[in-house]
PDB file of C-alpha atoms in Angstrom:
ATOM      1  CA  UNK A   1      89.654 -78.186 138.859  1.00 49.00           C
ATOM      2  CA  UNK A   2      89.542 -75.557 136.023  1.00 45.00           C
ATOM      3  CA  UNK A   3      91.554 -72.247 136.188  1.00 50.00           C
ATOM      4  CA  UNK A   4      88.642 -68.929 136.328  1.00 49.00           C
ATOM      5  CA  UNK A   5      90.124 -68.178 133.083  1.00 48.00           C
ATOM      6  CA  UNK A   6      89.416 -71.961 131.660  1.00 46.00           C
ATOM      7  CA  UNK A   7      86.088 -71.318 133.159  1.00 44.00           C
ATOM      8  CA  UNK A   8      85.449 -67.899 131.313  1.00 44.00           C
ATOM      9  CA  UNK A   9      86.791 -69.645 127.858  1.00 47.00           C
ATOM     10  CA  UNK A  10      84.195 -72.502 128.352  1.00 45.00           C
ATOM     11  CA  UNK A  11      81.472 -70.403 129.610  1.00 45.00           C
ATOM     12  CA  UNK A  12      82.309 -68.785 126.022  1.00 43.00           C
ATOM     13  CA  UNK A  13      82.143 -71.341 124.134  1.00 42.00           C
ATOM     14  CA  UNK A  14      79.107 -73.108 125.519  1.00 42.00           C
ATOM     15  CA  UNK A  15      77.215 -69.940 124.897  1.00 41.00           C
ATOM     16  CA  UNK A  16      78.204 -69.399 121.435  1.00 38.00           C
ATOM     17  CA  UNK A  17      77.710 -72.952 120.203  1.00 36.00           C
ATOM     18  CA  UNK A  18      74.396 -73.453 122.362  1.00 36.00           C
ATOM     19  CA  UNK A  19      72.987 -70.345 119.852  1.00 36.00           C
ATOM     20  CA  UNK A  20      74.560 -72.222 116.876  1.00 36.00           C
ATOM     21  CA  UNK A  21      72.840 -75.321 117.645  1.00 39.00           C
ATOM     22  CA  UNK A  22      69.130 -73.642 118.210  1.00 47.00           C
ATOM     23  CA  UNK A  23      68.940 -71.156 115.206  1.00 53.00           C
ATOM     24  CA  UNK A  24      66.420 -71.286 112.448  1.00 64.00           C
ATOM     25  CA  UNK A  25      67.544 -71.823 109.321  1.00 71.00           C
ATOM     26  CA  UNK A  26      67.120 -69.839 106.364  1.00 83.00           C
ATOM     27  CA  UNK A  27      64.654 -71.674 103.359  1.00 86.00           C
ATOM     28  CA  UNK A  28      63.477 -71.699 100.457  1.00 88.00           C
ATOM     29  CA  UNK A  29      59.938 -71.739  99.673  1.00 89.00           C
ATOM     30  CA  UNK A  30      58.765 -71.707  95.831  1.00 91.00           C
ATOM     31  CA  UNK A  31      61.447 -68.465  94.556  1.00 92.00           C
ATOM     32  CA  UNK A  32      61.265 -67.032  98.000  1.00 93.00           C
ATOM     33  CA  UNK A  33      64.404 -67.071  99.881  1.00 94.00           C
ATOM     34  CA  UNK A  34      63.121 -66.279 103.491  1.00 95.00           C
ATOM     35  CA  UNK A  35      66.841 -65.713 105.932  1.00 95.00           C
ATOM     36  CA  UNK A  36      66.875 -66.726 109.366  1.00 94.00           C
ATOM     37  CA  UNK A  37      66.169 -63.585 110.758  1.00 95.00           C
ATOM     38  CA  UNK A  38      62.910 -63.606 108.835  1.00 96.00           C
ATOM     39  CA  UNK A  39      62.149 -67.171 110.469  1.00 94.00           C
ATOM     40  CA  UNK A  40      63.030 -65.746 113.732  1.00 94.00           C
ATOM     41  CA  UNK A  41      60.661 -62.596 113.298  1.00 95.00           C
ATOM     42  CA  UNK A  42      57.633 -64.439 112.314  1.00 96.00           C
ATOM     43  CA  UNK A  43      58.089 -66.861 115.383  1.00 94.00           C
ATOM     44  CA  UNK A  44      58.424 -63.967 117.683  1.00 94.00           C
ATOM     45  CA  UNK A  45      55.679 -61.913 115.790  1.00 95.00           C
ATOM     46  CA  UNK A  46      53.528 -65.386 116.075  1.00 93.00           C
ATOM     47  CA  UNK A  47      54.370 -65.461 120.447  1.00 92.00           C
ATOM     48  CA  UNK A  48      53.611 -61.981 120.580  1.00 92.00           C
ATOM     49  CA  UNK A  49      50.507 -61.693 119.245  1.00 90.00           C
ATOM     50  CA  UNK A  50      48.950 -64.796 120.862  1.00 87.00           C
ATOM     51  CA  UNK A  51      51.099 -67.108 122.822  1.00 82.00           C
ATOM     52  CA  UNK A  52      47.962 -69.392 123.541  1.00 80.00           C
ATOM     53  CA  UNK A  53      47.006 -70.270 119.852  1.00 81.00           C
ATOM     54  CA  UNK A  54      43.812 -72.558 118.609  1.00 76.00           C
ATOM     55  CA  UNK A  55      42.214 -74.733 116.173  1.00 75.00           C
ATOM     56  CA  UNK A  56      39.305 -72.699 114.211  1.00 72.00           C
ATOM     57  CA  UNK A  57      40.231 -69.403 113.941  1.00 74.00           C
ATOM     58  CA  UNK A  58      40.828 -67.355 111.054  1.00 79.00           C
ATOM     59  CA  UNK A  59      43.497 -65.045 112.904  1.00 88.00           C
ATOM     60  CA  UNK A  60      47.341 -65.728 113.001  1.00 92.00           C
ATOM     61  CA  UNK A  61      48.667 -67.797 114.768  1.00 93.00           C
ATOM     62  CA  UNK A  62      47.082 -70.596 115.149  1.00 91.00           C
ATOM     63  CA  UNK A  63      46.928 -74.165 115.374  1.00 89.00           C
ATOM     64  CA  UNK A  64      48.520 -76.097 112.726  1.00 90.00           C
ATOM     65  CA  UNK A  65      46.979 -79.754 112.258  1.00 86.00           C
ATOM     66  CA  UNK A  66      49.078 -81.187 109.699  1.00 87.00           C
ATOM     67  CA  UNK A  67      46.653 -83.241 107.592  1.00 88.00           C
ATOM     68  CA  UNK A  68      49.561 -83.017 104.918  1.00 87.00           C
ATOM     69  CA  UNK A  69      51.446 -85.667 107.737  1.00 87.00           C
ATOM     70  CA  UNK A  70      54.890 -83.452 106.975  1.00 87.00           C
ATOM     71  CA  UNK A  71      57.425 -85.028 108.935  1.00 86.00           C
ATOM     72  CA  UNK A  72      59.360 -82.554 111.763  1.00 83.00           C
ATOM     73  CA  UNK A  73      61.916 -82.238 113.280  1.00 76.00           C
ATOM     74  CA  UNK A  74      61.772 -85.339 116.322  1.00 79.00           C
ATOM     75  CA  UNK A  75      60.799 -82.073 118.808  1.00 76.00           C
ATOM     76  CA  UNK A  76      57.945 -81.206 117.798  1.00 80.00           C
ATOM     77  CA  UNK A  77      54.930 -82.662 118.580  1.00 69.00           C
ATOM     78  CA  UNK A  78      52.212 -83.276 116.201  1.00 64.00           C
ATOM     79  CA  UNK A  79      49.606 -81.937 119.091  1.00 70.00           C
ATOM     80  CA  UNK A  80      51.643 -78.787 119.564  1.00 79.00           C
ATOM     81  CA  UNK A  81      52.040 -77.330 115.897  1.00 89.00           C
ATOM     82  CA  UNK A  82      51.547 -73.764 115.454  1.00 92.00           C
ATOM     83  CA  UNK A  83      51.738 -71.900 112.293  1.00 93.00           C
ATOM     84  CA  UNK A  84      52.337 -67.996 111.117  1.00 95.00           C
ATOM     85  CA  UNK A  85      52.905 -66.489 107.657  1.00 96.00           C
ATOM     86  CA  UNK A  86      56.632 -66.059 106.941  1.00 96.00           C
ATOM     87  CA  UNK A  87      57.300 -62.454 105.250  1.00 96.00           C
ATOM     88  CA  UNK A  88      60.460 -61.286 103.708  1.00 95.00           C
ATOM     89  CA  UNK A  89      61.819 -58.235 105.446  1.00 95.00           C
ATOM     90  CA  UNK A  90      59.043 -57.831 108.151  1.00 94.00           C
ATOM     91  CA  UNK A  91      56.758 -60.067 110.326  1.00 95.00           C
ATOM     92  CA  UNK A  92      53.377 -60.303 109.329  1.00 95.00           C
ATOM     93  CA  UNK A  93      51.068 -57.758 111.003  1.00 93.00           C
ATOM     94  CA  UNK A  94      47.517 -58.825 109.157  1.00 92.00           C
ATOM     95  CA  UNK A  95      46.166 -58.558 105.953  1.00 92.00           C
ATOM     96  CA  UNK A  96      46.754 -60.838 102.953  1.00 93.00           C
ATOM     97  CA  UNK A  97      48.953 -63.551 104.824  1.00 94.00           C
ATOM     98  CA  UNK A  98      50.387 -65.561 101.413  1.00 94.00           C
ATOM     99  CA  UNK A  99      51.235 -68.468 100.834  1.00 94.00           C
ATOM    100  CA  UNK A 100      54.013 -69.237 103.058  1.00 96.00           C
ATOM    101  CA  UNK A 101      53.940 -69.897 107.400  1.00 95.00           C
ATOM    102  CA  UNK A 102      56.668 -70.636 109.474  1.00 94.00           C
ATOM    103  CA  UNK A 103      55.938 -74.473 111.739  1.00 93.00           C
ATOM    104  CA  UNK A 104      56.728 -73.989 115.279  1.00 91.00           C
ATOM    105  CA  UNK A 105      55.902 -75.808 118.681  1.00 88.00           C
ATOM    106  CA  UNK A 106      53.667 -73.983 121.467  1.00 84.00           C
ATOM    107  CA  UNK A 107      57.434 -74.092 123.562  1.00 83.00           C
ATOM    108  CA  UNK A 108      58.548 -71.888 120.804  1.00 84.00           C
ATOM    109  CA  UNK A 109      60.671 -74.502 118.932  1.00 87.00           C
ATOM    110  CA  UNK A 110      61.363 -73.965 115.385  1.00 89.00           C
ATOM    111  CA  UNK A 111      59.917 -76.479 113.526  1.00 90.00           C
ATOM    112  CA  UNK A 112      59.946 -75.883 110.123  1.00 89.00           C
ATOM    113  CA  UNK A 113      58.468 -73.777 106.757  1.00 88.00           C
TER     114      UNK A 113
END
């Protein structure tokens, strides 16, 4: 059996790499250099605005088809895309979107720009 303190480092270090594993990257789209934390914003922005998104609408977020077939990561399902504009800085609030959305699952799973 472990000692409590072998336990405490473990806990540790289970925690810390378990965040490593999961976060979004930071990309590149075009000249745009969006960092993680602007990933992470628009994905939280996206949940919080409407965590039940659909095909059709005109609002963000919504469903993402993929008619351009990109190939995700092995998580996400093609059914279960959902996109949101990626913003430098801020999350999107409305307005002109641009030209650039951050791919993520209904489960909130990052799945890519």
């Amino acid at each position: 059996m472990f000692a409590p303190s072998h336990m405490l480092k473990l806990a540790a270090f289970f925690l810390l790499t378990s965040s490593l594993v999961f976060a979004e990257p930071s990309c590149k789209c075009g000249s745009t250099l969006y960092s993680s934390d602007d990933v992470d914003a628009a994905m939280e922005q996206g949940q919080e605005t409407n965590p039940f998104p659909v095909f059709g609408t005109r609002s963000y977020p919504h469903r993402f088809g993929n008619r351009e077939q990109i190939d995700f990561k092995p998580h996400c399902d093609s059914e279960d895309y959902v996109e949101f504009p990626l913003k430098q800085g801020v999350p999107y609030t409305g307005g002109a979107p641009g030209a650039d959305r951050v791919i993520y699952s209904t489960e909130n799973a990052f799945c890519g720009v």
